[in-house]
mmCIF file of C-alpha atoms in Angstrom:
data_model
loop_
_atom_site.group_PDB
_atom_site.id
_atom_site.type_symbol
_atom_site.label_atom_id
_atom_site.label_comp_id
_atom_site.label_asym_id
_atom_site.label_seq_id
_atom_site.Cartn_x
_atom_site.Cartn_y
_atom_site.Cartn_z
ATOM 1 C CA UNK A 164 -45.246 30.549 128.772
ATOM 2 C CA UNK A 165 -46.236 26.570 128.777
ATOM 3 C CA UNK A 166 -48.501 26.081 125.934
ATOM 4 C CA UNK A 167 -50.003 22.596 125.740
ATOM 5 C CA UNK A 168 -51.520 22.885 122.268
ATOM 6 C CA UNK A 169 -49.945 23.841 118.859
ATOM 7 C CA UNK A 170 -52.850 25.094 116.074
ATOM 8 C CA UNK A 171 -50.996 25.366 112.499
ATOM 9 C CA UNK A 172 -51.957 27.254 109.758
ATOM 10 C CA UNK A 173 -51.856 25.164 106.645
ATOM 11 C CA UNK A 174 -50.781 26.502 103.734
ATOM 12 C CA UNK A 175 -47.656 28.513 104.110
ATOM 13 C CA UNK A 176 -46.601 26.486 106.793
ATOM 14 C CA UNK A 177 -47.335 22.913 106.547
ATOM 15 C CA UNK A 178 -47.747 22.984 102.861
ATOM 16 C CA UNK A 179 -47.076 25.167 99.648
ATOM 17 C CA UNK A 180 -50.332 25.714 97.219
ATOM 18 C CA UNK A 181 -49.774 29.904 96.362
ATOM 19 C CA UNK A 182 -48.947 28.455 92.413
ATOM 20 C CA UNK A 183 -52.431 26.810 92.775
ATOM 21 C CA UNK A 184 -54.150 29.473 93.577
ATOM 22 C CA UNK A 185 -52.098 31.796 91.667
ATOM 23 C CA UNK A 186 -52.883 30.445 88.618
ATOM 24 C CA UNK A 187 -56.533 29.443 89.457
ATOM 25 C CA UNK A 188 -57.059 33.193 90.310
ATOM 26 C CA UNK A 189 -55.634 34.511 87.289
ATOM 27 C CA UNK A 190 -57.082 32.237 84.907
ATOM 28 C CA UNK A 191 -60.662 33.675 86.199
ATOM 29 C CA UNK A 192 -59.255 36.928 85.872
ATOM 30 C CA UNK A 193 -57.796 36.096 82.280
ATOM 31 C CA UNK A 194 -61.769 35.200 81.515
ATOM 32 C CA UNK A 195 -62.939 38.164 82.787
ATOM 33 C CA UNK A 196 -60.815 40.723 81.290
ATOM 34 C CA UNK A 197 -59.288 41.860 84.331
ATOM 35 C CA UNK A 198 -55.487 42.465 85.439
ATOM 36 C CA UNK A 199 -54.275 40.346 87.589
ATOM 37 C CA UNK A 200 -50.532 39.687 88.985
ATOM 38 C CA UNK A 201 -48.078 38.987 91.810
ATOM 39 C CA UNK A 202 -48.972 42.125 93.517
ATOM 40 C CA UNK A 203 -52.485 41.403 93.584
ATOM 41 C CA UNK A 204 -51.694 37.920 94.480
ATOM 42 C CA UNK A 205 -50.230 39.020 97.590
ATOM 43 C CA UNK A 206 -53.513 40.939 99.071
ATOM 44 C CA UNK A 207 -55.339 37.403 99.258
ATOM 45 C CA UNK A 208 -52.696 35.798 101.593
ATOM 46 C CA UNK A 209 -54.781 34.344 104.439
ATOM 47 C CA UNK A 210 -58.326 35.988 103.667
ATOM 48 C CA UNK A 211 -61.442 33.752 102.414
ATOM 49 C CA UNK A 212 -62.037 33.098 98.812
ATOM 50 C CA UNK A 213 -64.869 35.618 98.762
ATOM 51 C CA UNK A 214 -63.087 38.555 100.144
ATOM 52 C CA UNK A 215 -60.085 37.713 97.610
ATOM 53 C CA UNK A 216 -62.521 37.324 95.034
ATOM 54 C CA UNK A 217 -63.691 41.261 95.802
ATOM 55 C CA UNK A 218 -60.113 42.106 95.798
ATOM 56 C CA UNK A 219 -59.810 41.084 92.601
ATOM 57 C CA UNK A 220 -62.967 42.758 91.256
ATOM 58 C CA UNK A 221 -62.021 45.751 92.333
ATOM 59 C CA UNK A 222 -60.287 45.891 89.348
ATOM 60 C CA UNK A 223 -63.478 44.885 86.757
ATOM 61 C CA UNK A 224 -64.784 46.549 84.545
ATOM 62 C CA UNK A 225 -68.441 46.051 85.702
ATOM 63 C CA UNK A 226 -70.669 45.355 88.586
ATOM 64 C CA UNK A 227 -71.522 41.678 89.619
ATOM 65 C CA UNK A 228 -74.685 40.606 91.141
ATOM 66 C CA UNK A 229 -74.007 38.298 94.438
ATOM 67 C CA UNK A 230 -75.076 34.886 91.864
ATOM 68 C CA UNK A 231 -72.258 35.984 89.864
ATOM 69 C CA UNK A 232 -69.745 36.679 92.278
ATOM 70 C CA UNK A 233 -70.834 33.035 93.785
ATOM 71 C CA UNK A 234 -70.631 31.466 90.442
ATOM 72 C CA UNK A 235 -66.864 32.759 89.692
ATOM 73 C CA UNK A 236 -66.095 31.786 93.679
ATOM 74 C CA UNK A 237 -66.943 28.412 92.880
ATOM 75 C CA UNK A 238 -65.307 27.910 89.290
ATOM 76 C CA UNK A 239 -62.053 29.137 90.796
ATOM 77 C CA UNK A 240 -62.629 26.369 93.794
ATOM 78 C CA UNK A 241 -63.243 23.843 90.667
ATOM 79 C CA UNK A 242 -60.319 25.115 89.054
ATOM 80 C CA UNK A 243 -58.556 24.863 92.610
ATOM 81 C CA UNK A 244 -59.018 21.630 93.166
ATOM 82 C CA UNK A 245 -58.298 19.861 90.134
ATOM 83 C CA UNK A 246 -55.018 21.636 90.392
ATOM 84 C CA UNK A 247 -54.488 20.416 94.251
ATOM 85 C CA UNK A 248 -54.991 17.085 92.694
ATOM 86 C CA UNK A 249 -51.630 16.893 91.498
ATOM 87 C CA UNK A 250 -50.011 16.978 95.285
ATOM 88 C CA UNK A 251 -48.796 13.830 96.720
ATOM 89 C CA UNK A 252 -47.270 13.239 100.218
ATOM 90 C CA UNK A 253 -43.844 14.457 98.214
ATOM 91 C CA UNK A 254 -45.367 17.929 99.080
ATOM 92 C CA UNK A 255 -45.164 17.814 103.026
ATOM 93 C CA UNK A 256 -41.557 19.029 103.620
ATOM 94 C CA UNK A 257 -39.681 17.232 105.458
ATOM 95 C CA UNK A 258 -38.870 19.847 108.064
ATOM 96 C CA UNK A 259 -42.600 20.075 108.525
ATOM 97 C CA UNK A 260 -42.554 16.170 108.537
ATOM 98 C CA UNK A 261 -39.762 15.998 111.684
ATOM 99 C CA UNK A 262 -41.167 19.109 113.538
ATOM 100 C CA UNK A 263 -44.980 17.479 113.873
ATOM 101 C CA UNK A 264 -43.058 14.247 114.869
ATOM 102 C CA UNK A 265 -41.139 16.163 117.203
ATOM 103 C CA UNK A 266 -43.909 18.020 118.846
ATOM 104 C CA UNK A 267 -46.327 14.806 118.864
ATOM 105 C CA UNK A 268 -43.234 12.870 120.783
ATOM 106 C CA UNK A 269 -43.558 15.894 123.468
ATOM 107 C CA UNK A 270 -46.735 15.690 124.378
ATOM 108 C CA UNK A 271 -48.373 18.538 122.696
ATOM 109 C CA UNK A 272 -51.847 18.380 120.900
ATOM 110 C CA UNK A 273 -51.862 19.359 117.139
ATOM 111 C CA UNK A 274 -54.348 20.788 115.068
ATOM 112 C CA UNK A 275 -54.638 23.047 112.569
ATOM 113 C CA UNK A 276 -56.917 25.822 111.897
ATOM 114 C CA UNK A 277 -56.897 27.602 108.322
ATOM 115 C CA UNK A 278 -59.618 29.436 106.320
ATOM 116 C CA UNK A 279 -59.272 27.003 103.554
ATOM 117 C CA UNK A 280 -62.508 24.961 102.540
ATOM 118 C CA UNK A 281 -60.070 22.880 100.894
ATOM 119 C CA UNK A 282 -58.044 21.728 104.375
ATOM 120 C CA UNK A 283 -59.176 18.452 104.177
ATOM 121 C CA UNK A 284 -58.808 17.761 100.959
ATOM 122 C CA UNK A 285 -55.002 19.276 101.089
ATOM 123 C CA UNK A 286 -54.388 17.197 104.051
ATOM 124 C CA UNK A 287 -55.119 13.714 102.419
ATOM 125 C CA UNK A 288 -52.992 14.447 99.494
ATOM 126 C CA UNK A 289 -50.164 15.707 101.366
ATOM 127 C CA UNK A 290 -50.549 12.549 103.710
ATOM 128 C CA UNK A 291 -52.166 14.172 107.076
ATOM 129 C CA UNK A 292 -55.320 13.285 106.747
ATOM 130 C CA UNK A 293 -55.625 11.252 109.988
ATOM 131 C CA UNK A 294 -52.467 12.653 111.590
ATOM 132 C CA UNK A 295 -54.089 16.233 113.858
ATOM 133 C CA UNK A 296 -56.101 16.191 116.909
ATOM 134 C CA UNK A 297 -58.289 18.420 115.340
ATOM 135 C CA UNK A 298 -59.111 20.702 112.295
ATOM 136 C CA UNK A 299 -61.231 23.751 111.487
ATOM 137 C CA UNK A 300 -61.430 25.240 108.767
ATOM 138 C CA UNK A 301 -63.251 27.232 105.994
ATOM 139 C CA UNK A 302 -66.350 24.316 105.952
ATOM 140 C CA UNK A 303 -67.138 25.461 109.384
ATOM 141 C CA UNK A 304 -66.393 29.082 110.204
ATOM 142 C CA UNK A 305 -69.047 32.308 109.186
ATOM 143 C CA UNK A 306 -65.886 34.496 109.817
ATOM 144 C CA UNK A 307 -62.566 34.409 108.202
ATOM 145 C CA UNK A 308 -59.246 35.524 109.438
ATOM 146 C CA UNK A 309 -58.361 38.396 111.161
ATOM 147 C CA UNK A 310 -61.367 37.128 112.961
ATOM 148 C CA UNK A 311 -60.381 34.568 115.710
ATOM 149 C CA UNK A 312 -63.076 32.185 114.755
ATOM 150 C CA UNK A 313 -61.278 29.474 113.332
ATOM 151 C CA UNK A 314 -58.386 29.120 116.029
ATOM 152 C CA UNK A 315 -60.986 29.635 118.534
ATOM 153 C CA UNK A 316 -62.667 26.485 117.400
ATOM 154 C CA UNK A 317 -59.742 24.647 116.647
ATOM 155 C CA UNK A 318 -58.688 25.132 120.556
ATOM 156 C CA UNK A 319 -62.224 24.053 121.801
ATOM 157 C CA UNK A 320 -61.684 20.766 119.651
ATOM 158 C CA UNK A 321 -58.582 20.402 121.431
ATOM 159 C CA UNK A 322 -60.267 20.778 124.674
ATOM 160 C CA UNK A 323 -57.910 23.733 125.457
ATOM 161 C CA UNK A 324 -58.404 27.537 126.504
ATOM 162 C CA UNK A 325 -56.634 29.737 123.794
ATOM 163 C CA UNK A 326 -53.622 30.886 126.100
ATOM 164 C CA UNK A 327 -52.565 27.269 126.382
ATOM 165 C CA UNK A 328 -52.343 27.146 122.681
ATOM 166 C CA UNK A 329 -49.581 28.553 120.106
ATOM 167 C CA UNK A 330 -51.283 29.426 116.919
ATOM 168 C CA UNK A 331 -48.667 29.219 113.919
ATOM 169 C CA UNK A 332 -48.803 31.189 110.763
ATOM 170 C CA UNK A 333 -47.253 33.032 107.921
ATOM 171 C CA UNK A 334 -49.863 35.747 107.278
ATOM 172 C CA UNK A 335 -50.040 38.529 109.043
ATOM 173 C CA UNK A 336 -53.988 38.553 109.088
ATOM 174 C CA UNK A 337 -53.755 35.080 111.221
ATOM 175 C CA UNK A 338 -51.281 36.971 113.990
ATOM 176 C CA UNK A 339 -53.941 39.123 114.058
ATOM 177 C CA UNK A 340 -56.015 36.396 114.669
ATOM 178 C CA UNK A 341 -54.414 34.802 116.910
ATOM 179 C CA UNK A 342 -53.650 38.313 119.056
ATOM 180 C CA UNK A 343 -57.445 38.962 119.113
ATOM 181 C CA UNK A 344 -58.258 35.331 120.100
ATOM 182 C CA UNK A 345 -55.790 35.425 123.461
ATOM 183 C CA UNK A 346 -53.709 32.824 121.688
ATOM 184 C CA UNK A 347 -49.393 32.972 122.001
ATOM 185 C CA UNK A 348 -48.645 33.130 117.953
ATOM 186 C CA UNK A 349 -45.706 31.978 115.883
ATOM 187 C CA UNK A 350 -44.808 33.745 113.247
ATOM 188 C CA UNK A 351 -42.832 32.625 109.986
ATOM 189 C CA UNK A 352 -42.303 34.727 106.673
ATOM 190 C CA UNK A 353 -43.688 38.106 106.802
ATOM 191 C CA UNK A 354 -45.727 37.248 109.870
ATOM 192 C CA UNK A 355 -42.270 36.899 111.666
ATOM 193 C CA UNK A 356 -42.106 40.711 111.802
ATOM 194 C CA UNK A 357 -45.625 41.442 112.640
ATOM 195 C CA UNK A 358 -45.505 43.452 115.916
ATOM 196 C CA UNK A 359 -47.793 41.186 117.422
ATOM 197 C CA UNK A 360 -46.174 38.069 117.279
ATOM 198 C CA UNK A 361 -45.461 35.908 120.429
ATOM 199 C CA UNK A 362 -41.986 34.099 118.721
ATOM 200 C CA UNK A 363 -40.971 34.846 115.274
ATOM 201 C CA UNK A 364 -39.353 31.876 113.374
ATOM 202 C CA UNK A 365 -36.981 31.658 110.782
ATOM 203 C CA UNK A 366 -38.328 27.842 109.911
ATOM 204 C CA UNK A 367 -40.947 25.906 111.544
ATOM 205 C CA UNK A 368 -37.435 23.877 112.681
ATOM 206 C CA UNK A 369 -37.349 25.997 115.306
ATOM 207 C CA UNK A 370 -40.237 25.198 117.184
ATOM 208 C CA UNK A 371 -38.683 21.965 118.340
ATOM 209 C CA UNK A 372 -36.072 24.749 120.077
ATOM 210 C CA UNK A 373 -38.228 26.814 121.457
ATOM 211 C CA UNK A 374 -40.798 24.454 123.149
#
């Protein structure tokens, strides 16, 4: 398969922020008396804030109106963010750094599509902030992941059809994604064993191999 377009998740493959949200989830949690842990962590991997917000309220101890819900959504964004404040372009790997190079050097068009409202934001202090063809993200989708939505749009920016483009991620509800939007998928981590998957990846090195 030629794919002319590469759509990248963003955090879990071009970047690392799980300890930011990690401990921005479970110091809401910590306020409102509920457990929270690893385990737990692990069920929000690549959903929107709100669904991992109900994930964690599942184990509360009370009901929440939908003002409350929004309210804690956007404390833990607050708390998010001042947290992503303390990235700097040290935070891009440099095997990320090399493979975008790479890919840019053989033509292909980069973007990156993730469910973050954040992306932008993470982008700039990682150093990418003017460096993708395009970006969609949470600011612009009604529909989070397993739901195409955001790749979809990603590949229209590009001015592609999704089976010229290679969507790759690390959770398995973006393969999912990417299966259900007609997209090829690359899958690192977990997603690397999701039966799905177009090419499964032991680094993001090895898409400089493979395309």
């Amino acid at each position: 398969m030629t794919w002319r377009g590469i759509i990248f998740d963003l955090d879990g493959v071009l970047c690392f922020t799980d300890q930011y949200h990690y401990q921005a989830w479970k110091e809401l949690a910590g306020r409102e008396g509920i457990y929270f842990d690893e385990t737990v962590n692990n069920r929000l991997r690549g959903i929107s804030r709100m669904d991992s917000l109900k994930i964690i309220l599942e184990r509360a101890g009370k009901s929440y109106t939908e003002g409350e819900k929004a309210s804690l959504a956007e404390w833990k964004n607050r708390r998010y963010r001042e947290l992503l404040g303390k990235m700097t372009e040290e935070d891009l790997p440099e095997e990320v750094r090399e493979t975008l190079d790479g890919l840019r050097t053989k033509g292909y068009k980069l973007a990156v599509g993730s469910s973050s409202k954040n992306a932008k934001f993470i982008l700039s202090r990682i150093g990418l902030a003017d460096y993708f063809d395009a970006v969609s993200d949470g600011t612009d989708i009604a529909r989070s992941k397993p739901d195409p939505e955001v790749f979809l749009k990603a590949a229209g920016r590009l001015g592609l059809e999704p089976s010229e483009c290679l969507v790759v991620e690390d959770a398995l509800a973006g393969i999912e994604a990417a299966a259900a939007g007609g997209f090829g998928s690359a899958g690192i981590g977990e997603a690397a064993g999701h039966p799905q998957v177009t090419c499964p990846l032991k680094s993001i090195r090895d898409l400089l191999r493979m395309l």
